[in-house]
XYZ file of C-alpha atoms in Angstrom:
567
model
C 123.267 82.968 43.078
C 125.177 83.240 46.230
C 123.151 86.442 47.202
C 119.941 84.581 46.371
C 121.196 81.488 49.262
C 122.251 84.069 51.957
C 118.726 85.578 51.770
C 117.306 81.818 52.063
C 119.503 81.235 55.020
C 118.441 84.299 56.861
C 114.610 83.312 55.970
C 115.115 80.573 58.292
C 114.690 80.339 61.705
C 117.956 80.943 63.834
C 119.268 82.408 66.961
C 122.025 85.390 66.795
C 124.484 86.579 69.037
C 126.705 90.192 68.775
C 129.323 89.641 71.511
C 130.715 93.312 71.938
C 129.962 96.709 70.454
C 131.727 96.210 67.381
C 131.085 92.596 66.873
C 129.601 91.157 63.718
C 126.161 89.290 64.564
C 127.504 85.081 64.640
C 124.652 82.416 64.482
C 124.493 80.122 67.151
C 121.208 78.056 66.575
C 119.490 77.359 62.656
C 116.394 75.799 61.805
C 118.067 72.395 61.387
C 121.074 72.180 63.558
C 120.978 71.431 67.449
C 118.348 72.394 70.425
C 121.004 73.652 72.235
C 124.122 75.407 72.215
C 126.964 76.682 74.704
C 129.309 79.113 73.997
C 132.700 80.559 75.486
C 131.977 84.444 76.267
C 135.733 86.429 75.822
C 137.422 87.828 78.651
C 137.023 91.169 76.542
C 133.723 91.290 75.928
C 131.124 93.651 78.083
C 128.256 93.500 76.110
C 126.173 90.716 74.726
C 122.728 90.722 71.963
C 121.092 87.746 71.871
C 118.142 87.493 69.166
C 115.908 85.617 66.311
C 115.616 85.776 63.096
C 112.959 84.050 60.884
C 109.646 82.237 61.260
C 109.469 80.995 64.753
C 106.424 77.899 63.897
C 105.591 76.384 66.538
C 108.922 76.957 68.944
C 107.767 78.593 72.030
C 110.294 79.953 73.157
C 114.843 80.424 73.456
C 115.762 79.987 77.300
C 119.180 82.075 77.501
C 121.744 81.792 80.449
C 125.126 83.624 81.476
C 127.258 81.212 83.112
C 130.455 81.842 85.615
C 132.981 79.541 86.093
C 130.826 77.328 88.674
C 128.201 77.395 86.487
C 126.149 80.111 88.432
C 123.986 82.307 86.638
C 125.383 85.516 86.249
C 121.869 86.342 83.949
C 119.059 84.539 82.724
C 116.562 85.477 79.878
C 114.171 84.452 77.167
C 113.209 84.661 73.450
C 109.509 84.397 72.653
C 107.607 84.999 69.221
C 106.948 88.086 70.826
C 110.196 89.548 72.669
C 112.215 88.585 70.214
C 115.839 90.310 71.535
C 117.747 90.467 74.626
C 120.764 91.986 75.535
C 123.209 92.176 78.565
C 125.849 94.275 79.727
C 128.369 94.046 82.078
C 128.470 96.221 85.300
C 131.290 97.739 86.775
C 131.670 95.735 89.560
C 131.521 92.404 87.889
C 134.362 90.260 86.518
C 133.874 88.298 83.412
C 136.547 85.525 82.816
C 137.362 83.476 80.111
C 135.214 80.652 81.263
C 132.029 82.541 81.203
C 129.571 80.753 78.840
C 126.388 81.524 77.067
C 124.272 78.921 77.365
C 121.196 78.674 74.347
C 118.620 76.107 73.983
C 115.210 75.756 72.168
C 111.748 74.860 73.197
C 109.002 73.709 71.494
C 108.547 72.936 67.754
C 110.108 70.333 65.265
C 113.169 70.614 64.499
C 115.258 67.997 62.067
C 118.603 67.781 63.828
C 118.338 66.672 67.771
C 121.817 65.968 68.249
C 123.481 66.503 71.385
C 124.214 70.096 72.766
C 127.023 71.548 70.894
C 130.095 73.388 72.339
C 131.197 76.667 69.862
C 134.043 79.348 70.288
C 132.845 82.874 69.797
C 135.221 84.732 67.355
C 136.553 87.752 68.703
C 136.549 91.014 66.775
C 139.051 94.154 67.019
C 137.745 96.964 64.940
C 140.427 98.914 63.088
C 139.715 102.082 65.084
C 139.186 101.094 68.838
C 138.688 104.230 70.441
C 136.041 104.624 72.815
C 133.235 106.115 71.889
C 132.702 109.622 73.404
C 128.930 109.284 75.265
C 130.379 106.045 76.822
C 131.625 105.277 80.461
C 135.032 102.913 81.002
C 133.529 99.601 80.740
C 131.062 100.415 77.752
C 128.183 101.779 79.766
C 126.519 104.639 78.707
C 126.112 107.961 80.452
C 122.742 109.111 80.922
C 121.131 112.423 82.888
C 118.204 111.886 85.470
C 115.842 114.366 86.071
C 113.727 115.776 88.455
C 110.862 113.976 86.737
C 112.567 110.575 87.319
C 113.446 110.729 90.577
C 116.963 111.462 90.320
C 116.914 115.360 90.973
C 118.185 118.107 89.043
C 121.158 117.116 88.867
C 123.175 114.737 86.142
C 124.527 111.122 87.699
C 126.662 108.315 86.506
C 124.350 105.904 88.715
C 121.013 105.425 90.368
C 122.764 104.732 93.647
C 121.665 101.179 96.011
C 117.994 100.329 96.262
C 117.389 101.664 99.937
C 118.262 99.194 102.919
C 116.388 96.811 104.872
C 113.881 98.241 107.804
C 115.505 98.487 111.395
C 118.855 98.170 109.483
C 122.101 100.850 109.361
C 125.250 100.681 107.237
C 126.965 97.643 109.360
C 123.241 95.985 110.113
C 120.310 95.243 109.171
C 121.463 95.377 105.277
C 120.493 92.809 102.736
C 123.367 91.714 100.798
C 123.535 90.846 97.112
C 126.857 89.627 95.476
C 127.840 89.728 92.019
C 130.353 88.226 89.851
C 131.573 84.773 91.274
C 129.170 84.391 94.682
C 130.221 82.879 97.534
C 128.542 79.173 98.710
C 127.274 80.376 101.657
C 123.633 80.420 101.950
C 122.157 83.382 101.323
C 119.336 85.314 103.157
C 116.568 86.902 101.948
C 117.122 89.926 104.075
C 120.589 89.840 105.636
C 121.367 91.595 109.401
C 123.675 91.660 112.292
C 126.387 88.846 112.060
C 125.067 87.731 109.086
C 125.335 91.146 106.991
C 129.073 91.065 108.359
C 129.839 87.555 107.245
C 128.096 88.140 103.980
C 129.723 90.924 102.876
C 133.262 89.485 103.893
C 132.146 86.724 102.055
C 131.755 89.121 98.909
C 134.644 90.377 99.333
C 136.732 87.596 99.150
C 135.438 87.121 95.670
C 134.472 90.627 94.834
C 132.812 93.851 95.939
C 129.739 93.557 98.029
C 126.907 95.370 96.442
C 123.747 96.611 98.929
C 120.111 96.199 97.581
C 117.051 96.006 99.006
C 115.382 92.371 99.508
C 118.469 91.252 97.204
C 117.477 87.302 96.983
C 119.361 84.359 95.593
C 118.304 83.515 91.682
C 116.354 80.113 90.692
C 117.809 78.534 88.030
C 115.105 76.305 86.356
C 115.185 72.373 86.584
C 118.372 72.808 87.703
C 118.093 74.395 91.349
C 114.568 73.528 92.385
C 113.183 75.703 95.248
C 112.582 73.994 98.423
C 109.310 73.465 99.111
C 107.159 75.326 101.880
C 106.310 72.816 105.579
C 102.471 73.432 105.060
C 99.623 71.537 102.874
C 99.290 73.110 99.761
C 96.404 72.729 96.980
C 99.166 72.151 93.562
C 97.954 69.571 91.778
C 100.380 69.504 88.859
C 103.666 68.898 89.488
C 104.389 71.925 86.626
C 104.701 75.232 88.599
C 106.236 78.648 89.327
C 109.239 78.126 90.612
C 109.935 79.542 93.784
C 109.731 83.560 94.283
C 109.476 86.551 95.977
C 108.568 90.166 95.643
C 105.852 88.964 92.530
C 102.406 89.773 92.230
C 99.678 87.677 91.848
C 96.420 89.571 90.689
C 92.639 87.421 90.022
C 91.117 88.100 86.937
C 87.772 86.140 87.220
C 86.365 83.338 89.440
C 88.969 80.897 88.120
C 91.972 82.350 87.326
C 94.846 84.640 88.989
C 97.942 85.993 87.190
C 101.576 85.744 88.225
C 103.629 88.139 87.196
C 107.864 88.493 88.029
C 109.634 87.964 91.198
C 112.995 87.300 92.125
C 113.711 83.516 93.304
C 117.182 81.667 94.086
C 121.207 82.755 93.861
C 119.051 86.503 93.424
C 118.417 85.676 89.979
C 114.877 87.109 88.428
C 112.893 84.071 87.647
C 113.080 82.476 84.312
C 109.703 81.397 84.167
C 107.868 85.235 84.842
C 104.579 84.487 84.325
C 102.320 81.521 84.945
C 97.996 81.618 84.983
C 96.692 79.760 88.249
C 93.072 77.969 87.450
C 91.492 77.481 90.884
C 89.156 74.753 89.310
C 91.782 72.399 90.298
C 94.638 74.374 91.224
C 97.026 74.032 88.245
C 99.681 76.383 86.881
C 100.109 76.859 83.270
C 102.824 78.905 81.664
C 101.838 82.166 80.528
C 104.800 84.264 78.753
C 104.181 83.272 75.783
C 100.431 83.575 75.904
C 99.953 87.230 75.392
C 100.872 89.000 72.358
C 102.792 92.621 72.368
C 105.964 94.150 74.374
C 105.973 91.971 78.058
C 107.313 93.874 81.162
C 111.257 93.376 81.678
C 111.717 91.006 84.617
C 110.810 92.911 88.158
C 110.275 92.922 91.608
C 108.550 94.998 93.875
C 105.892 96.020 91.157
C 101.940 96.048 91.597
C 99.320 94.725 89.410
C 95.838 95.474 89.775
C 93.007 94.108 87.497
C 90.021 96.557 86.505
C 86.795 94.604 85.786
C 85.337 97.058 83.935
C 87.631 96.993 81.335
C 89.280 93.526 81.979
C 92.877 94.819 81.974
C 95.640 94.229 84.358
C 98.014 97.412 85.047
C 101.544 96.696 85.796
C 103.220 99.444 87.271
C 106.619 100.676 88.707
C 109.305 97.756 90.353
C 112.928 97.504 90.125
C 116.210 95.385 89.295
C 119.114 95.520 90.559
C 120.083 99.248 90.050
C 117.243 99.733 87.357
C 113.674 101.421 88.807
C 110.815 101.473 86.701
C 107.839 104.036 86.850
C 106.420 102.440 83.648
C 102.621 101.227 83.052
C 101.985 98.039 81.083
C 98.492 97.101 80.606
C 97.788 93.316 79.338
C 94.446 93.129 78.129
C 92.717 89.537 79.331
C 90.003 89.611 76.700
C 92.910 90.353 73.955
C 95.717 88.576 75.665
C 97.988 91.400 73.817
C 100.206 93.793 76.209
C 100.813 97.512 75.647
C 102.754 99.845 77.107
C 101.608 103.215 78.465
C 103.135 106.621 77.036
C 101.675 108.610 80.184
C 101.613 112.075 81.009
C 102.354 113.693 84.298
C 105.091 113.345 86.319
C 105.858 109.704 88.829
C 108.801 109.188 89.599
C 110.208 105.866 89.574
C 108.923 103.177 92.747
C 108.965 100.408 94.002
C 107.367 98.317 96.693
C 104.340 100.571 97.017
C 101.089 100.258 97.391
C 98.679 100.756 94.965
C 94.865 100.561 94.783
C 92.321 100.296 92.064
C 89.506 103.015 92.774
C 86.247 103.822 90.245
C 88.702 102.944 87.287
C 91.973 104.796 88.291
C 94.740 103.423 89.876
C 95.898 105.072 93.630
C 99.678 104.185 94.052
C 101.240 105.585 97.773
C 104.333 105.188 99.270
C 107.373 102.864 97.665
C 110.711 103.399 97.683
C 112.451 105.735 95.102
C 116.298 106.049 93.384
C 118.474 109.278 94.381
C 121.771 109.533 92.854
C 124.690 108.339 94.288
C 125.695 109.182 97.558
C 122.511 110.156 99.217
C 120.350 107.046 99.853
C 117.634 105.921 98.504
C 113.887 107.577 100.156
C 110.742 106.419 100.608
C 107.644 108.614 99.631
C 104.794 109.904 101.244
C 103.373 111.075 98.146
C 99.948 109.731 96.480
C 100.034 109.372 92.722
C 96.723 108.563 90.647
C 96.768 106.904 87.112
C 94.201 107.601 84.891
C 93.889 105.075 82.233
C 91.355 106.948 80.095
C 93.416 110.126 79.854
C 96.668 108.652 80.156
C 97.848 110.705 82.643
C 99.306 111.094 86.356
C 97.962 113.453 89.010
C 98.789 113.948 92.504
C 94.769 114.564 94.085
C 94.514 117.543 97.210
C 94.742 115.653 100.671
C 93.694 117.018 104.299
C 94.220 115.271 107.334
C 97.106 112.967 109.003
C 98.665 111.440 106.484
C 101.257 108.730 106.568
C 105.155 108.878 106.918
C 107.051 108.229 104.350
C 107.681 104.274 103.943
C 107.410 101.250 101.882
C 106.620 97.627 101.826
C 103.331 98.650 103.371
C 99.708 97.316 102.665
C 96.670 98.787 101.254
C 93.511 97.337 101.413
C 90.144 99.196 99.822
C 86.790 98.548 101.808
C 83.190 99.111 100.728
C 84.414 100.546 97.887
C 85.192 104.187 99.887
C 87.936 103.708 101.856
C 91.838 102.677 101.705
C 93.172 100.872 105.288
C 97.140 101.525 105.385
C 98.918 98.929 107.242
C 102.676 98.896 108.391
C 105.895 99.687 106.271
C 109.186 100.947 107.126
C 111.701 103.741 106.015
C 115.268 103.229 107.539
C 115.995 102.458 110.022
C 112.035 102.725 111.741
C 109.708 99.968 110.811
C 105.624 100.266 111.228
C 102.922 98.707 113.177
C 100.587 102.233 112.563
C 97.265 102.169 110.538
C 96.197 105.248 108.017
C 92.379 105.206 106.452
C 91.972 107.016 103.317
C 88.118 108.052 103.302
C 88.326 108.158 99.137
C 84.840 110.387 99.399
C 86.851 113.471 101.051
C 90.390 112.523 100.262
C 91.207 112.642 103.718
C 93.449 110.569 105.450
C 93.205 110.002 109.576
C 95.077 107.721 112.416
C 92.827 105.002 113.274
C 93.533 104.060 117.152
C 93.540 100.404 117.112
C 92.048 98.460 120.291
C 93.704 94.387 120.961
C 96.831 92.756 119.682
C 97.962 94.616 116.979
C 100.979 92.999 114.665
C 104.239 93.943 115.444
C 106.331 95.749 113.136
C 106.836 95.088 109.627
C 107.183 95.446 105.972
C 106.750 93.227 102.993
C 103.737 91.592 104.818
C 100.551 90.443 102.673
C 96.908 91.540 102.997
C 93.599 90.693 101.741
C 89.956 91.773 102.430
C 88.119 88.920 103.905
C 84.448 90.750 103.903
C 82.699 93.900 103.827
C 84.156 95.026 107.506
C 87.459 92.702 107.424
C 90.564 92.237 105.878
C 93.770 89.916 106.990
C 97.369 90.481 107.455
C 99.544 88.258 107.418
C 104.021 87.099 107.865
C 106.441 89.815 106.822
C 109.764 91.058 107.901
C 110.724 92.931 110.964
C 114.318 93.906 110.397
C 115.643 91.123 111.467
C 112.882 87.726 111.077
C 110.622 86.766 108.737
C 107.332 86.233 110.388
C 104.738 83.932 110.332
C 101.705 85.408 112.224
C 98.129 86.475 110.884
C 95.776 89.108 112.332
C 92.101 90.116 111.142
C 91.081 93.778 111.685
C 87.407 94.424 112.189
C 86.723 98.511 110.865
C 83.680 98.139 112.791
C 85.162 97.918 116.202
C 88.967 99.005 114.746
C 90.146 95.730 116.649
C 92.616 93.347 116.364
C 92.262 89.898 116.134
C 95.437 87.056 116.242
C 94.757 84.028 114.170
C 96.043 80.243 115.098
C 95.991 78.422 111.778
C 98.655 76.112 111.140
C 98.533 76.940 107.492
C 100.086 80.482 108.274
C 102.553 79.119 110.596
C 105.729 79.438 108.053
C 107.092 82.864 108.513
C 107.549 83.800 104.912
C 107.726 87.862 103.501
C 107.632 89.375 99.889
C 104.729 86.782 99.263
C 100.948 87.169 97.436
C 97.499 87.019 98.709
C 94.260 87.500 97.188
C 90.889 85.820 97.484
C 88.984 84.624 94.536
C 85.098 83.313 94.292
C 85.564 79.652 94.119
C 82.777 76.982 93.645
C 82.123 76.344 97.617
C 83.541 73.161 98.772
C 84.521 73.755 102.314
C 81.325 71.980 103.650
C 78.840 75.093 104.380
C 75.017 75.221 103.601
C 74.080 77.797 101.034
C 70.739 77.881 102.624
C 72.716 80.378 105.043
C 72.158 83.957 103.143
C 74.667 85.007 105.936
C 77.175 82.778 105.136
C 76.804 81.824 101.419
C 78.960 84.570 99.769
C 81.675 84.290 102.455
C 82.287 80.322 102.237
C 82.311 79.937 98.488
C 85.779 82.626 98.878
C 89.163 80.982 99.228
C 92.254 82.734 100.300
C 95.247 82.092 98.272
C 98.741 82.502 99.770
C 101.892 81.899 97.065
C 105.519 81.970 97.321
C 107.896 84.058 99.611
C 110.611 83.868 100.870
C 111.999 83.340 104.775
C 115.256 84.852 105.409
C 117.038 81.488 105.511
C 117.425 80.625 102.027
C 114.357 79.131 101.381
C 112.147 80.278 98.381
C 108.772 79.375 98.537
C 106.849 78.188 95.245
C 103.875 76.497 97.490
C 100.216 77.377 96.702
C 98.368 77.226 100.178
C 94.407 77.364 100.221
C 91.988 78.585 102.659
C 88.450 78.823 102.871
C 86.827 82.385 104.047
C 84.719 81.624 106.260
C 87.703 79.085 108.192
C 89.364 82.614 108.937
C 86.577 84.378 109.983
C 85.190 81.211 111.956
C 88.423 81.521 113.774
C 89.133 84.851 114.480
């Protein structure tokens, strides 16, 4: 009989935690106790399994949140229906205390107890035999061997080694700073340099170990640290959106609707809310994690997404977090709404803030930044990689010409459907003003000389083709500023153009732009052949961040033809 009620119990709906290796799994949430829960995480434990068990109904979803002392996230992640486990483990570096808490809390669905948040002890375990296990690093991690094939050489490594460093930037400048474990209260930047690197890391130090990693960006935490808010009109019309982000994509899928996928927003936490649909009907954000069926992408930045008409599929690839890289595909189909993840052939390593293009169904991914083991530093790549979804498989095509240098943070932007314009990038400590064409026909690259004011220097900038001879670029970071300028460059004439719109005035980097067909309201006669397929486009310019602590969730709208009209 007692059997028979255990198996009832675990036919509910409730939320588990494992707090170490040897730990026995301890329910924190059932189907009719609280919403929410906090617990007190023990000094001794390094690893933590969070996860559901039993019919979810109609809950959406289990926010999660690691907690220091100041109640600053040290983690953040999320149950769905879907992704149904997490886990965390601590790093080397970090220091967990006895007042680190695991915060728990439900959303959506009925449930028959709604009593205030309750307040739980976690039971510590000691197994009889406590020796460490023999594949294990001190600390619980475990060792692993990187190959050529990832990235990390022939050679065996405990660690990946720091993401790469900032453009213009050397050891004692120019390096973005991210802390760990108890984070000072000073604000942070997006991209740290000069006296502010120096101060930064002493800060870290004070409180622990500074760790160096590329665009390393203060985390948003919800409701409860709201971004601030961007100094230019935006089109939002629901107060519900993304909270503020950068280093996402944000990829259109049809006439009305763009996807938003990761991103890394305040206290360099990755964004609890990592996926939202924009409808450009009326410029509202709805929550999208939890709308797609299948294994989601783990929480990113510096990925690409690209959307293939054809097939109506959007291809995540490559990205990074905090030490982790990523040279995975996952495909979400929009037709399905189910994602699936690619088993792919052929050898790419792991990258991060590349480029990459969607040509005649395959996907052309240059540049990025990749992981070498610990000491060298991280490289950029020169390299051009080609996905083929059909097959499954990664090739590297035959190239002639002058191709690029190395770098990352670049642009790419495919016109008339034959050729790829390369714009900017950097790879320590040089940053890049140079264009590249890619004529896709010959697989040739060549240096286009550029005639009128061309934009300075910079990575992490964001482009979009404007017309059949035109495409825009736009902010970015120069090694030391974020920027907020805009050129157009005409292929025609391989000219420059500056643009003086005070809706690109904030100088913002890491942010998305695309342009979607949008009913034409901007005022323009569609009598005008000429003119009638440019002015019913809208530019779209979304989050970012501006080296100052601010982390844009703004949605600011453009007509076409208002960019062309004043270039």
């Amino acid at each position: 009989m007692r059997k028979v009620e255990e198996d009832s119990k675990m036919d509910e709906f409730g939320i588990y935690g494992i707090f170490g290796l040897n730990g026995p799994p301890q329910r924190l949430l059932t189907a009719k106790g609280t919403r929410s829960v906090s617990a007190a995480v023990p000094s001794s434990v390094h690893q933590v399994v969070l996860f559901s068990s039993g019919p979810w109904g109609e809950r959406l979803c289990v926010n999660a949140e690691l907690m220091d002392a100041d109640q600053i996230p040290i983690t953040i992640g999320k149950l769905t229906p879907y992704n149904k486990c997490l886990s965390w483990e601590r790093r080397e570096e970090e220091t967990w205390t006895d007042r680190v808490t695991l915060n728990v809390s439900v959303e959506g669905g009925i449930m028959t107890n709604v009593k205030q948040e309750q307040i739980i002890v976690v039971k510590e375990y000691t197994p009889k035999n406590s020796a460490p296990c023999a594949d294990r690093e001190p600390g619980g991690k475990r060792k692993r061997e990187y190959t050529a094939e990832e990235g990390g050489g022939d050679k065996t490594s405990k660690a990946r080694g720091e993401e790469n460093v900032c453009p213009n930037g050397v050891k004692e400048k120019g390096t973005p700073v991210r802390k760990v474990k108890t984070q000072a209260k000073s604000i942070q930047k997006l991209f740290a340099n000069g006296e502010d690197a120096s101060q930064a890391k002493a800060a870290g130090n004070e409180a622990s170990e500074a760790e160096v990693v590329v665009g390393g960006t203060p985390p948003q935490n919800g409701a409860r640290m709201k971004s601030r808010q961007a100094k230019t009109p935006t089109q939002t019309s629901s107060l519900v959106g993304p909270s503020g982000r950068w280093g996402q994509t944000l990829c259109p899928i049809d006439a009305q609707t763009a996807i938003l996928i990761g991103g890394q927003g305040a206290r360099m936490q990755f964004c609890k809310d990592p996926m939202w649909k924009l409808c450009t009907e009326d410029m509202s954000w709805v929550p999208a994690e939890t709308l797609a069926e299948g294994p989601t992408p783990e929480a990113r930045i510096g990925h690409s997404a690209i959307f293939d008409p054809d097939s109506k599929r959007i291809f995540v690839f490559g990205g990074s977090k905090n030490k982790k890289w990523f040279n995975d595909v996952h495909i979400l189909d929009t037709q399905s709404w189910r994602w699936t993840m690619v088993e792919a052939q052929g050898n790419v390593p792991p990258l991060a803030y590349h480029s990459c293009s969607m040509f005649r169904g395959e996907l052309f991914v240059l540049g990025g930044v990749f992981p070498r083991p610990n000491p060298q530093p991280d490289g950029c790549s020169d390299s051009l990689y080609i996905f083929d979804p059909n097959l499954s498989i990664w090739y590297q095509p035959i190239l002639t010409g002058d191709k690029p240098s190395p770098r990352s943070g670049h642009s790419a932007c495919v016109i008339q459907e034959r050729y790829i314009y390369v714009f900017g990038g950097w790879d320590t400590p040089v940053c890049y003003n140079d264009m590249y064409m890619l004529d896709l026909g010959l697989m040739e690259f060549s240096v286009v000389k550029t005639s009128g004011k061309a934009p300075s220097p910079r990575s992490w900038h964001g482009s979009a083709v404007l017309s059949e001879n035109k495409f825009l670029i736009h902010g970015g970071y120069n090694g030391n500023n974020a920027l907020g300028d805009a050129f157009i460059f005409d292929i025609d004439t391989n000219s420059w153009t500056e643009l003086k719109l005070p809706q690109l005035s904030v100088p913002r980097a890491g942010h998305s732009i695309i342009t979607m067909e949008t009913p034409a309201r901007h005022g323009y006669s569609e009598e005008k052949s000429s003119k009638s397929s440019v002015s019913s486009r809208t530019l779209l310019v979304f989050g970012g961040g501006d080296n100052e602590g601010t982390f844009f969730s703004d949605l600011i709208s453009i007509s076409v033809e208002e960019l062309l009209a004043a270039a």
